[in-house]
Amino acid sequence: MKCARCLLQLQCLRLVGQSARSAAQHGALLRSTSSSQPDMLHNTQVLRRFHGSPACAKRRPVPAEFINEDDKKRDKSLVTHDDLFEQVAKEVKTKATFNKVVDVFIKRDIRRRGHVEFIYAALKKMPEFGVERDLVVYNKLLDVFPKEVFVPRNFIQRMFNHYPRQQECGVQLLEQMENYGIMPNMETKVLLVQIFGEKGHPMRKYQRIMYWFPKFKHINPFPVPQQLPEDPVDLARFSLTRIANDLDAKVTVYQTHIHPDLCSFSLFSFLPVLTPGIQSPSQMQLLAQHSPSRPVFVEGPFPLWLRKTCVYYYVLRADPTPPDEKVEEPFDPERCLAFPLQLDLDLDRDFGDEESFDVEDLDEGPVFAMCMTSQGDQAVLNQWISGLQQNNPILGQVPTLFRLDAGPRELQGPADTESAHQHRTDPGPQREERQPEEDEEPRRSQGAKW
Amino acid sequence: TPKPPAQIRAPKSSTTLGKTLLYNSGFKGDLTDFKPAEVFPYPEIGNEEAEEISQLVAPVEKFFNEEVDSAKIDREAKIPPETLNGLKELGLFGIMVPEEYGGLGLSNTMYARLAEITSLDGSIAVTLAAHQAIGLKGILIAGNEAQKQKYLPKLASGEHIAAFCLTEPGSGSDAASIQTRATLSEDGKHYLINGSKFWISNGDMADVMTVFARTEVVVDGVKKDKISAFIVERAFGGVTSGKPEDKLGIRGSNTCEVSFDNVPVPVENVIGEVGGGFKVAMNILNSGRFSMGSSSAGMIKKLIEMTSEYAATRKQFNKSLGEFGMIQEKFALMALNVFVMESMAYLTAGMMDRPGLPDCSLEAAMVKVFSSEGGWICVSEALQILGGLGYTKNYPYERYVRDCRILPIFEGTNEILRMYIALTGMQYAGKVLTGKIKEMKKGNIGLALGMLGKKLKNSFGSSVDLGLTGKDGVVHPSLAESAKKFEQNVGLFGSTVESLLYRYGKTIVDEQLVLKRVADVMINLYAMTAVLSRTSRSISIGLRNHDHEVLLANTFCGDAFFKNNYLMTQLQKHSPENNDANIKKIAREVLEKRAYVCSHPLERTY
């Protein structure tokens, strides 16, 4: 008996866990938009509201305009609760301390006086405590509302906006969940029913969320995981496969040992630098067909944003083949042993059966490979190119030019910039065919002409 | 040597029926050019030949029934030497090699007849076919007298076994990916062959191989790589064969990789001209296919005997199995398929036996596609009749199913052959119709109106008169109904091909789904022709059970008529029956993901 009950409990727990997990997945969707604009989020608290009866509006002590007009007054109303959070969580702001604050509030007063203000304050403080994506915490916060008090009991109450401030607060809570992409669960629904009744505004809000969220859950065909890989090589591997979007492409990690005398400032002087690069068989083929008389370029850095992380990548590319150099493979009638590959007919496709769109094609020039490195100095990129050369022998004959921007360094700390600057002026280990700085300019203008 | 049947008019050109169908149906609307003489009456063999064949067939049949243990061959993945010796003694290694070179010197028709029996064991059939249908065929059709004198006698007796080495790791039908290279030695007396060939039947035991390799040829002062064919003896040295492949079926036949390492081949061993290997390869492949029709037919005839025995004795609910409709359907299906395959196979073989070496590659391809697919269905249904018993190794059905699975794959996959069938037809029809279509595109109202009228006529089901029925008709009146259906199909097919050419022009090469249907209609039409021709002859000369043939012929033609109509409806523009766009899209999305795309039905999002 006991055993069975335990099992049942365990199952329940697991269910809760699962729903929490799925809720976390939801968060993935909306995180970037919501988290990058915390102020907006705050504003919506009061600006977005449902229609209430004029009578209620009169009664309401904190109308919408307050947010901009009367900051002081609002602060005053919230000050005690904010203080509560600050007091309890002096040292660490974690989920445990957040829960503790909520518990303290619940126990302090049986009537839960000032719970609306408390919930608003708590909602505001959630990101600070890192619990803005925690469904359990939202449910706990919802649990602060006294039960059954705000449930309308007759049709008149139902017709008019019953306890508008409380309802609005509940909606606000759901809205914050929505903005963080947290999907409510059954517990949320039960709580909402207990607090506001089956047809209250928060319940409507809940229903709307439950209608749209599942529909939009997989709207992004290229989802970025909530937790990006910590290891820079893994992150680069992930980003490169994401950009290349080619199942055949292979990621190779190239290793560089930078000479200590080349970068005396750098912390990495004794460590091997790992440069993950990606190349697909078709890119290899393209590169093999590239005419050795025309140079290939290493360009970058280009930024790639993954949620809040920005990484930089470099590409190995060439200018498009000029039209007069393009060689079309001649048709070989002795190619296919079984059937004619071309018909010897003087008839073209009828206009009515032309299914391709008339798109003006702009030849962009092929990209042969990509790599990702945090240090875009030439030594590292050189190493990448020589690594590529193992599988692409043609790189030994083609002049390789570096067209590097100082891009990401501006974002780095001053010391970093300095060391990077050092690299650029240092004459690195270059192969004969590479004369980066001098050769670059005329080539570029030539490129522009093409 | 066999004499060609006297009553059949020799064709003026190499134009044969398949092309004629298209040519006529598309041409001008009048069909004066249809040559019923090509296929009517059904080709016959002379009395002498008939006697000869009955003398030959009996011992071969006896040998296969008594000496060949197919289960053991399958189990041990090897044909025992005594069985091979028996085959050699019967002369089965040189069926088509002329008597002057020590072979049996039989015609294509007789070869087809013997293939019916040899196919009772898949492994033996494939070994024999690899030896003579492709292995030594190069020497036979393109070799010079010296080569024939030197090699054919030993090959015909089976002392030497031949293999055909074309396929390479990277190439199926793509000649461009042949990497094996033959370079002329410094003294100019030898070619040195380097490279390796894959999936070579008889690769392990072959003594003489037809090998295709790239050679440098100077054409108009420009050096070019072209394919050449060589006769390579294992005795030349440097030939090694890999481990035999472990296959699903035809396990007794030997398939392996063969590598050539600086194999010196004397220059006189080049088949045909240097650089002319592509043509040689095509001719060999094209001529080797026709016998598959009779092979499948032979196999299914055997299966019908075995399964009907079972269906008659096995009781369920106090009824024998044969009394159940769904079982009856399977027997009818098998009988129909055998009948059509036989008809097609011997019609084609008969046409090939006519003087002047007519090119019947198109017909042979149609026979191959029809019989390999029909064979697969029939074997599977035969197994189904036995149910669980058929699935066990206690019965030979599972072996037949496994062996049969190779048919749609080898000697040109059915997909490739459908392309060949449809494109050959399209090329032919296109040559005739280009002028007319160009006129129409220019806006020639008279022509357009004429076409509209024709379309209207077709839509009312009126058919063209090919002269098959009526007073001077070549088709027997009992088949008049079927002949009318055939004529109607041909008429509709003509306008379908015309509109396809109008719509796609030469880009039709890329419309594989369209071409597949064109090929299917052509195959069905050819099958109908063969059936009508054969049955007319059977009735006219009073063959035993010809009434059953009439029944089969009418059933098949009725069936094929509706299939053709459906296929041609799908080929119309904006046809609601045509799902090609969706099919392509589904495939594209699946291939993009390289996996099944849908979420699991048990997954949830909330």
CSV table of C-alpha atoms in Angstrom, one decimal, chain A residues 97-441:
chain,number,residue,atom,x,y,z
A,97,THR,CA,15.4,33.4,-1.1
A,98,PHE,CA,12.6,34.5,-3.4
A,99,ASN,CA,10.4,31.7,-2.1
A,100,LYS,CA,11.4,32.7,1.4
A,101,VAL,CA,10.1,36.3,0.8
A,102,VAL,CA,6.8,35.0,-0.6
A,103,ASP,CA,6.5,32.7,2.4
A,104,VAL,CA,7.2,35.5,4.8
A,105,PHE,CA,4.5,37.6,3.2
A,106,ILE,CA,2.0,34.8,3.3
A,107,LYS,CA,2.6,34.1,6.9
A,108,ARG,CA,2.7,37.7,8.0
A,109,ASP,CA,-0.9,38.5,7.6
A,110,ILE,CA,-3.8,36.1,7.4
A,111,ARG,CA,-5.8,38.6,5.4
A,112,ARG,CA,-2.9,39.0,2.9
A,113,ARG,CA,-3.3,42.7,3.1
A,114,GLY,CA,-1.5,44.5,0.2
A,115,HIS,CA,-1.1,41.3,-1.8
A,116,VAL,CA,-1.6,43.1,-5.2
A,117,GLU,CA,1.2,45.4,-4.5
A,118,PHE,CA,3.3,42.6,-3.2
A,119,ILE,CA,2.7,40.6,-6.4
A,120,TYR,CA,3.6,43.6,-8.6
A,121,ALA,CA,6.8,44.0,-6.7
A,122,ALA,CA,7.6,40.4,-6.8
A,123,LEU,CA,7.0,40.3,-10.6
A,124,LYS,CA,9.4,43.2,-11.0
A,125,LYS,CA,12.0,41.5,-8.8
A,126,MET,CA,11.8,38.1,-10.5
A,127,PRO,CA,14.6,38.7,-13.1
A,128,GLU,CA,16.9,39.8,-10.4
A,129,PHE,CA,16.4,36.6,-8.6
A,130,GLY,CA,16.8,34.6,-11.8
A,131,VAL,CA,13.3,33.0,-11.4
A,132,GLU,CA,11.6,34.8,-14.3
A,133,ARG,CA,11.4,31.6,-16.2
A,134,ASP,CA,10.2,29.4,-13.3
A,135,LEU,CA,6.7,28.2,-13.6
A,136,VAL,CA,6.6,26.9,-10.0
A,137,VAL,CA,7.5,30.4,-8.8
A,138,TYR,CA,4.7,31.9,-10.8
A,139,ASN,CA,2.3,29.4,-9.4
A,140,LYS,CA,3.5,30.2,-5.9
A,141,LEU,CA,3.0,33.9,-6.6
A,142,LEU,CA,-0.5,33.2,-7.8
A,143,ASP,CA,-1.1,31.3,-4.7
A,144,VAL,CA,-0.7,34.6,-2.7
A,145,PHE,CA,-4.1,35.7,-3.9
A,146,PRO,CA,-6.8,34.8,-1.4
A,147,LYS,CA,-9.1,32.1,-2.7
A,148,GLU,CA,-12.8,32.4,-3.6
A,149,VAL,CA,-13.0,36.0,-2.4
A,150,PHE,CA,-12.9,37.4,-5.9
A,151,VAL,CA,-15.1,34.9,-7.6
A,152,PRO,CA,-18.3,36.6,-8.8
A,153,ARG,CA,-21.4,35.2,-7.2
A,154,ASN,CA,-24.2,36.6,-9.3
A,155,PHE,CA,-24.8,37.7,-12.8
A,156,ILE,CA,-24.5,41.4,-12.0
A,157,GLN,CA,-21.0,40.9,-10.5
A,158,ARG,CA,-20.1,38.8,-13.5
A,159,MET,CA,-21.4,41.5,-15.9
A,160,PHE,CA,-19.4,44.2,-14.3
A,161,ASN,CA,-15.7,44.1,-13.6
A,162,HIS,CA,-15.5,42.3,-10.3
A,163,TYR,CA,-12.5,43.3,-8.3
A,164,PRO,CA,-10.7,44.9,-11.2
A,165,ARG,CA,-7.4,45.6,-9.5
A,166,GLN,CA,-7.0,42.0,-8.5
A,167,GLN,CA,-8.0,40.7,-11.8
A,168,GLU,CA,-5.7,43.1,-13.6
A,169,CYS,CA,-2.9,41.9,-11.3
A,170,GLY,CA,-3.6,38.3,-12.2
A,171,VAL,CA,-3.6,39.2,-15.9
A,172,GLN,CA,-0.3,41.0,-15.4
A,173,LEU,CA,1.2,37.9,-13.8
A,174,LEU,CA,0.1,35.8,-16.8
A,175,GLU,CA,1.3,38.4,-19.2
A,176,GLN,CA,4.8,38.4,-17.7
A,177,MET,CA,4.8,34.6,-18.0
A,178,GLU,CA,3.7,35.0,-21.6
A,179,ASN,CA,6.5,37.5,-22.3
A,180,TYR,CA,9.1,35.1,-20.9
A,181,GLY,CA,7.5,32.3,-22.9
A,182,ILE,CA,6.4,30.3,-19.9
A,183,MET,CA,3.4,28.1,-20.5
A,184,PRO,CA,1.0,27.8,-17.6
A,185,ASN,CA,0.1,24.3,-16.4
A,186,MET,CA,-2.9,22.7,-14.8
A,187,GLU,CA,-2.0,24.0,-11.4
A,188,THR,CA,-2.1,27.5,-12.7
A,189,LYS,CA,-5.5,26.9,-14.1
A,190,VAL,CA,-6.8,25.4,-10.9
A,191,LEU,CA,-5.5,28.4,-9.0
A,192,LEU,CA,-7.0,30.9,-11.4
A,193,VAL,CA,-10.4,29.1,-11.1
A,194,GLN,CA,-10.1,29.2,-7.4
A,195,ILE,CA,-9.2,32.8,-7.2
A,196,PHE,CA,-11.1,34.5,-10.1
A,197,GLY,CA,-13.7,31.9,-11.1
A,198,GLU,CA,-14.3,30.1,-14.4
A,199,LYS,CA,-14.9,33.2,-16.5
A,200,GLY,CA,-12.7,35.9,-15.0
A,201,HIS,CA,-10.4,37.9,-17.1
A,202,PRO,CA,-7.3,36.0,-15.9
A,203,MET,CA,-9.0,32.8,-16.9
A,204,ARG,CA,-9.6,34.3,-20.4
A,205,LYS,CA,-6.0,35.3,-20.5
A,206,TYR,CA,-5.0,31.8,-19.6
A,207,GLN,CA,-7.2,30.4,-22.3
A,208,ARG,CA,-5.7,32.7,-24.9
A,209,ILE,CA,-2.2,31.7,-23.9
A,210,MET,CA,-3.1,28.1,-24.1
A,211,TYR,CA,-4.5,28.6,-27.5
A,212,TRP,CA,-1.6,30.4,-29.0
A,213,PHE,CA,1.4,29.0,-27.2
A,214,PRO,CA,1.3,25.4,-28.5
A,215,LYS,CA,0.6,26.7,-32.0
A,216,PHE,CA,3.8,28.9,-31.9
A,217,LYS,CA,5.9,26.5,-30.0
A,218,HIS,CA,7.7,25.1,-33.1
A,219,ILE,CA,7.3,28.2,-35.3
A,220,ASN,CA,11.0,28.6,-35.6
A,221,PRO,CA,12.5,26.0,-37.9
A,222,PHE,CA,16.0,26.8,-36.6
A,223,PRO,CA,15.5,26.9,-32.9
A,224,VAL,CA,18.4,28.1,-30.7
A,225,PRO,CA,18.6,26.1,-27.5
A,226,GLN,CA,18.0,27.9,-24.2
A,227,GLN,CA,21.3,26.7,-22.9
A,228,LEU,CA,24.1,27.4,-25.4
A,229,PRO,CA,27.1,25.2,-25.1
A,230,GLU,CA,29.6,26.6,-22.6
A,231,ASP,CA,32.8,25.4,-24.4
A,232,PRO,CA,33.7,27.9,-27.1
A,233,VAL,CA,34.6,25.0,-29.5
A,234,ASP,CA,31.2,23.4,-29.0
A,235,LEU,CA,29.6,26.8,-29.4
A,236,ALA,CA,31.5,27.4,-32.6
A,237,ARG,CA,30.6,23.9,-33.9
A,238,PHE,CA,27.0,24.7,-33.2
A,239,SER,CA,27.1,28.1,-34.9
A,240,LEU,CA,29.0,26.9,-37.9
A,241,THR,CA,26.6,24.0,-38.6
A,242,ARG,CA,23.8,26.5,-38.1
A,243,ILE,CA,25.1,28.9,-40.7
A,244,ALA,CA,26.2,26.2,-43.2
A,245,ASN,CA,22.9,24.3,-42.8
A,246,ASP,CA,24.4,21.5,-44.8
A,247,LEU,CA,24.2,17.9,-43.5
A,248,ASP,CA,27.3,16.9,-45.4
A,249,ALA,CA,29.4,19.7,-44.0
A,250,LYS,CA,32.2,18.5,-41.7
A,251,VAL,CA,33.5,20.5,-38.8
A,252,THR,CA,37.3,20.3,-38.3
A,253,VAL,CA,39.1,21.8,-35.4
A,254,TYR,CA,42.4,23.3,-36.3
A,255,GLN,CA,45.0,23.9,-33.7
A,256,THR,CA,47.4,26.8,-33.6
A,257,HIS,CA,50.4,27.3,-31.3
A,258,ILE,CA,51.1,31.0,-31.3
A,259,HIS,CA,54.7,31.9,-30.8
A,260,PRO,CA,55.1,33.6,-27.4
A,261,ASP,CA,57.2,36.3,-29.0
A,262,LEU,CA,54.4,37.1,-31.4
A,263,CYS,CA,51.9,37.9,-28.8
A,264,SER,CA,53.6,38.7,-25.6
A,265,PHE,CA,50.6,40.4,-24.2
A,266,SER,CA,48.2,37.7,-24.9
A,267,LEU,CA,47.0,35.3,-22.3
A,268,PHE,CA,46.8,32.6,-24.9
A,269,SER,CA,50.5,32.7,-25.7
A,270,PHE,CA,51.2,29.3,-24.2
A,271,LEU,CA,47.9,27.7,-25.0
A,272,PRO,CA,47.0,26.1,-28.3
A,273,VAL,CA,44.3,28.1,-30.1
A,274,LEU,CA,41.5,26.0,-31.4
A,275,THR,CA,39.9,27.1,-34.6
A,276,PRO,CA,36.8,25.1,-35.6
A,277,GLY,CA,36.2,25.3,-39.3
A,278,ILE,CA,33.5,23.9,-41.5
A,279,GLN,CA,33.6,22.7,-45.1
A,280,SER,CA,31.3,20.5,-47.1
A,281,PRO,CA,32.3,18.2,-50.0
A,282,SER,CA,30.5,20.4,-52.5
A,283,GLN,CA,32.5,23.4,-51.3
A,284,MET,CA,35.7,21.3,-51.6
A,285,GLN,CA,34.7,20.5,-55.2
A,286,LEU,CA,34.0,24.2,-55.9
A,287,LEU,CA,37.4,25.1,-54.5
A,288,ALA,CA,39.1,22.4,-56.6
A,289,GLN,CA,37.5,23.9,-59.7
A,290,HIS,CA,38.6,27.4,-58.8
A,291,SER,CA,41.0,28.9,-61.2
A,292,PRO,CA,44.4,29.4,-59.5
A,293,SER,CA,44.9,32.6,-61.4
A,294,ARG,CA,42.3,34.4,-59.3
A,295,PRO,CA,42.8,35.0,-55.6
A,296,VAL,CA,40.6,33.7,-52.8
A,297,PHE,CA,39.8,35.9,-49.9
A,298,VAL,CA,39.6,35.4,-46.1
A,299,GLU,CA,37.0,37.8,-45.0
A,300,GLY,CA,35.6,38.7,-41.6
A,301,PRO,CA,34.9,38.9,-38.9
A,302,PHE,CA,31.1,38.7,-39.3
A,303,PRO,CA,28.9,38.6,-36.2
A,304,LEU,CA,26.4,35.9,-35.4
A,305,TRP,CA,24.0,36.5,-32.6
A,306,LEU,CA,22.8,33.5,-30.6
A,307,ARG,CA,20.4,34.8,-28.0
A,308,LYS,CA,22.6,37.1,-25.9
A,309,THR,CA,25.9,35.7,-27.2
A,310,CYS,CA,27.7,37.1,-30.1
A,311,VAL,CA,30.3,35.1,-32.0
A,312,TYR,CA,32.4,36.0,-35.0
A,313,TYR,CA,33.2,34.0,-38.0
A,314,TYR,CA,35.4,34.2,-41.1
A,315,VAL,CA,34.8,33.0,-44.6
A,316,LEU,CA,37.0,31.9,-47.3
A,317,ARG,CA,35.5,33.1,-50.5
A,318,ALA,CA,36.2,34.2,-54.1
A,319,ASP,CA,34.7,36.7,-56.4
A,320,PRO,CA,32.2,35.3,-58.9
A,321,THR,CA,33.7,33.9,-62.1
A,322,PRO,CA,33.6,36.6,-64.8
A,323,PRO,CA,31.2,35.6,-67.5
A,324,ASP,CA,33.9,35.3,-70.1
A,325,GLU,CA,35.8,32.8,-68.0
A,326,LYS,CA,32.9,30.5,-67.4
A,327,VAL,CA,33.3,27.2,-69.1
A,328,GLU,CA,30.2,25.2,-69.6
A,329,GLU,CA,30.8,21.5,-69.5
A,330,PRO,CA,30.2,20.2,-73.0
A,331,PHE,CA,27.5,17.6,-73.4
A,332,ASP,CA,29.0,14.2,-73.8
A,333,PRO,CA,26.6,12.0,-75.9
A,334,GLU,CA,28.6,8.9,-74.7
A,335,ARG,CA,27.9,9.7,-71.1
A,336,CYS,CA,24.9,7.5,-70.2
A,337,LEU,CA,24.9,3.9,-71.1
A,338,ALA,CA,21.2,3.5,-70.8
A,339,PHE,CA,19.2,6.4,-72.2
A,340,PRO,CA,19.8,9.7,-74.0
A,341,LEU,CA,20.6,12.5,-71.5
A,342,GLN,CA,19.4,15.1,-74.0
A,343,LEU,CA,16.9,14.9,-76.8
A,344,ASP,CA,17.9,16.0,-80.2
A,345,LEU,CA,14.8,18.2,-80.7
A,346,ASP,CA,14.3,21.7,-81.7
A,347,LEU,CA,11.4,22.3,-79.3
A,348,ASP,CA,11.5,24.3,-76.2
A,349,ARG,CA,9.3,24.2,-73.1
A,350,ASP,CA,6.0,25.8,-73.7
A,351,PHE,CA,5.4,29.2,-72.0
A,352,GLY,CA,2.4,27.8,-70.3
A,353,ASP,CA,4.4,25.1,-68.6
A,354,GLU,CA,7.2,27.3,-67.4
A,355,GLU,CA,7.2,26.8,-63.7
A,356,SER,CA,10.3,28.6,-62.7
A,357,PHE,CA,10.0,32.2,-61.5
A,358,ASP,CA,11.8,34.8,-63.4
A,359,VAL,CA,14.3,35.8,-60.8
A,360,GLU,CA,17.2,38.1,-61.5
A,361,ASP,CA,20.2,36.1,-60.4
A,362,LEU,CA,23.1,37.9,-59.0
A,363,ASP,CA,26.2,35.9,-58.9
A,364,GLU,CA,27.6,36.3,-55.5
A,365,GLY,CA,30.7,34.2,-55.8
A,366,PRO,CA,31.3,31.0,-53.9
A,367,VAL,CA,32.0,30.5,-50.2
A,368,PHE,CA,34.5,27.7,-49.8
A,369,ALA,CA,34.8,27.4,-46.1
A,370,MET,CA,34.1,29.1,-42.8
A,371,CYS,CA,35.8,29.2,-39.5
A,372,MET,CA,35.2,30.7,-36.1
A,373,THR,CA,37.7,32.2,-33.8
A,374,SER,CA,37.7,34.7,-31.1
A,375,GLN,CA,41.1,36.0,-32.1
A,376,GLY,CA,40.9,37.1,-35.6
A,377,ASP,CA,44.6,37.6,-36.0
A,378,GLN,CA,46.3,36.4,-39.1
A,379,ALA,CA,48.4,33.8,-37.5
A,380,VAL,CA,45.3,31.9,-36.4
A,381,LEU,CA,43.7,32.3,-39.8
A,382,ASN,CA,46.9,31.3,-41.5
A,383,GLN,CA,46.8,28.1,-39.6
A,384,TRP,CA,43.3,27.5,-40.6
A,385,ILE,CA,44.2,28.0,-44.3
A,386,SER,CA,47.1,25.6,-44.0
A,387,GLY,CA,44.8,23.1,-42.2
A,388,LEU,CA,42.3,23.5,-45.1
A,389,GLN,CA,45.2,22.9,-47.6
A,390,GLN,CA,45.5,19.3,-46.5
A,391,ASN,CA,42.2,18.5,-48.0
A,392,ASN,CA,42.2,21.2,-50.7
A,393,PRO,CA,45.7,21.1,-52.3
A,394,ILE,CA,44.7,23.9,-54.7
A,395,LEU,CA,45.1,26.4,-51.8
A,396,GLY,CA,48.9,25.9,-52.3
A,397,GLN,CA,48.6,27.5,-55.7
A,398,VAL,CA,45.9,30.1,-55.3
A,399,PRO,CA,46.9,33.4,-53.8
A,400,THR,CA,45.1,33.9,-50.5
A,401,LEU,CA,44.4,37.5,-49.4
A,402,PHE,CA,43.2,38.6,-46.0
A,403,ARG,CA,40.6,41.3,-45.9
A,404,LEU,CA,40.0,41.6,-42.2
A,405,ASP,CA,38.0,44.3,-40.4
A,406,ALA,CA,38.9,45.3,-36.9
A,407,GLY,CA,35.2,44.6,-36.1
A,408,PRO,CA,35.0,42.7,-32.9
A,409,ARG,CA,38.0,44.2,-31.2
A,410,GLU,CA,36.1,47.4,-30.6
A,411,LEU,CA,33.9,45.5,-28.3
A,412,GLN,CA,36.7,44.0,-26.4
A,413,GLY,CA,38.5,45.5,-23.5
A,414,PRO,CA,41.3,48.0,-24.0
A,415,ALA,CA,44.1,45.6,-23.2
A,416,ASP,CA,42.8,43.2,-25.7
A,417,THR,CA,42.5,45.8,-28.4
A,418,GLU,CA,46.1,46.7,-27.8
A,419,SER,CA,47.3,43.2,-28.2
A,420,ALA,CA,45.3,42.7,-31.3
A,421,HIS,CA,46.7,45.8,-32.7
A,422,GLN,CA,50.1,44.4,-32.0
A,423,HIS,CA,49.4,41.4,-34.1
A,424,ARG,CA,48.3,43.3,-37.0
A,425,THR,CA,51.4,45.3,-37.2
A,426,ASP,CA,53.6,42.4,-36.5
A,427,PRO,CA,54.9,40.7,-39.6
A,428,GLY,CA,53.4,37.3,-39.1
A,429,PRO,CA,54.5,34.1,-40.6
A,430,GLN,CA,53.4,34.6,-44.2
A,431,ARG,CA,53.8,32.5,-47.2
A,432,GLU,CA,55.3,34.0,-50.3
A,433,GLU,CA,52.2,34.4,-52.3
A,434,ARG,CA,50.5,36.4,-49.5
A,435,GLN,CA,51.2,40.1,-49.3
A,436,PRO,CA,48.2,41.1,-47.4
A,437,GLU,CA,48.4,44.8,-46.8
A,438,GLU,CA,50.0,46.0,-50.0
A,439,ASP,CA,48.2,43.7,-52.3
A,440,GLU,CA,44.8,44.1,-50.8
A,441,GLU,CA,43.9,47.5,-52.0
